[in-house]
Amino acid sequence: MTAATSPLDHVTAGIAHAARLAGREPAAVTLIAVSKTHDAETIRPLLDAGQRVFGENRVQEAAAKWPALRDAYPGVALHLIGQLQSNKADEAVALFDAIHAVDRPSLVEALGKAMAKAGRRPDCFLQVNIGAEEQKGGCAIADLPALLDQARAAGLPVAGLMCIPPAEVEPAPYFALLARLAREAGLEGLSMGMSSDYETAVTLGATHVRVGSALFGARGDKA
Ligand SMILES: *Cc1c(COP(=O)(O)O)cnc(C)c1O
């Protein structure tokens, strides 16, 4: 990497390299630039460089930030990557093109109703609590088949599975497990991999990587 290489170029090259190592096409991997906590001025250079897929973890924050940016930069796709409360389902369906943390029956029901009302159906990823961690979101592995059935019955377009592996341990076994669960469920999409491990995730089949700090620098908080 030369001094002139931007973080975006660096991450894009890392994804392409990992994809080729795994015999995959780089174009099969979507880079979601996670812009949570960052303001429009910080996001604009990425938009100017051609990045069009962004991730936010709060409905309110995205609603405040993105309408103006979307007017200025056609073709933006917004992914909601954070936990969603059922009472914000209508707003989320109106604002986002994909929703990554669908993890419980009450939320599936709320999203099904919101989509029917809005006539708009963002792609959904079912979040799996892949490390069976008490404090983490995501459905238990054992509950995944039932949640998938329910999501399909409710008319949610289920694009794939999503996970956040346990912190500070080797993530590869968790990525491989999520890939196997997706294969068994007949799902193509795999939303996995963040700044510290997106290359590993791509070698194990990620179709969507969610990268924040490697693109924007460290966030000031723990969002
Ligand atoms: C913040 C966040 C990311 C990005 O994290 P980085 O380590 O900054 O790349 C990815 N996924 C989720 C669900 C997040 O909340």
Coordinates of C-alpha atoms and ligand atoms in Angstrom, one line a residue, residues 32-36 38 55-57 80-83 100-101 127 162-164 191 193-198 209-219 222-223, ligand 1:
I32 CA -21.2 -1.9 3.2
A33 CA -19.4 1.2 4.5
V34 CA -20.6 1.6 8.0
S35 CA -21.1 5.3 8.6
K36 CA -22.8 5.3 12.0
H38 CA -20.1 10.0 11.3
G55 CA -24.7 0.9 6.8
E56 CA -26.2 2.6 9.8
N57 CA -27.3 1.1 13.1
L80 CA -29.7 -1.2 8.6
I81 CA -27.2 -3.3 10.5
G82 CA -28.2 -2.7 14.1
Q83 CA -30.9 -3.9 16.4
H100 CA -29.6 -7.1 8.7
A101 CA -30.7 -7.9 12.3
Q127 CA -29.2 -12.6 12.5
M162 CA -26.0 -12.3 9.4
C163 CA -23.7 -12.7 12.5
I164 CA -21.3 -10.9 14.8
S191 CA -23.5 -10.8 6.0
G193 CA -17.0 -9.6 8.6
M194 CA -16.1 -6.2 10.0
S195 CA -12.9 -4.1 10.0
S196 CA -10.8 -6.6 11.8
D197 CA -11.8 -9.7 10.0
Y198 CA -13.5 -8.9 6.6
V209 CA -19.0 -7.2 4.7
R210 CA -19.8 -4.4 7.1
V211 CA -16.8 -2.2 7.5
G212 CA -16.7 1.0 9.6
S213 CA -13.5 2.0 11.3
A214 CA -11.1 0.7 8.6
L215 CA -12.8 3.2 6.3
F216 CA -13.6 6.1 8.5
G217 CA -11.1 5.8 11.4
A218 CA -12.0 5.0 15.0
R219 CA -15.4 6.1 16.3
K222 CA -19.0 2.6 21.5
A223 CA -21.8 2.7 19.0
Ligands
LIG1 C1 -20.4 -0.9 14.0 C2 -20.7 -2.2 13.3 C3 -19.9 -2.7 12.2 C4 -18.6 -2.1 11.8 O1 -17.6 -2.2 12.8 P1 -16.1 -1.8 12.5 O2 -15.4 -2.7 13.4 O3 -16.0 -0.4 12.7 O4 -15.8 -2.2 11.1 C5 -20.3 -3.9 11.6 N1 -21.5 -4.5 12.0 C6 -22.2 -4.1 13.0 C7 -23.5 -4.8 13.3 C8 -21.9 -2.9 13.7 O5 -22.7 -2.5 14.6

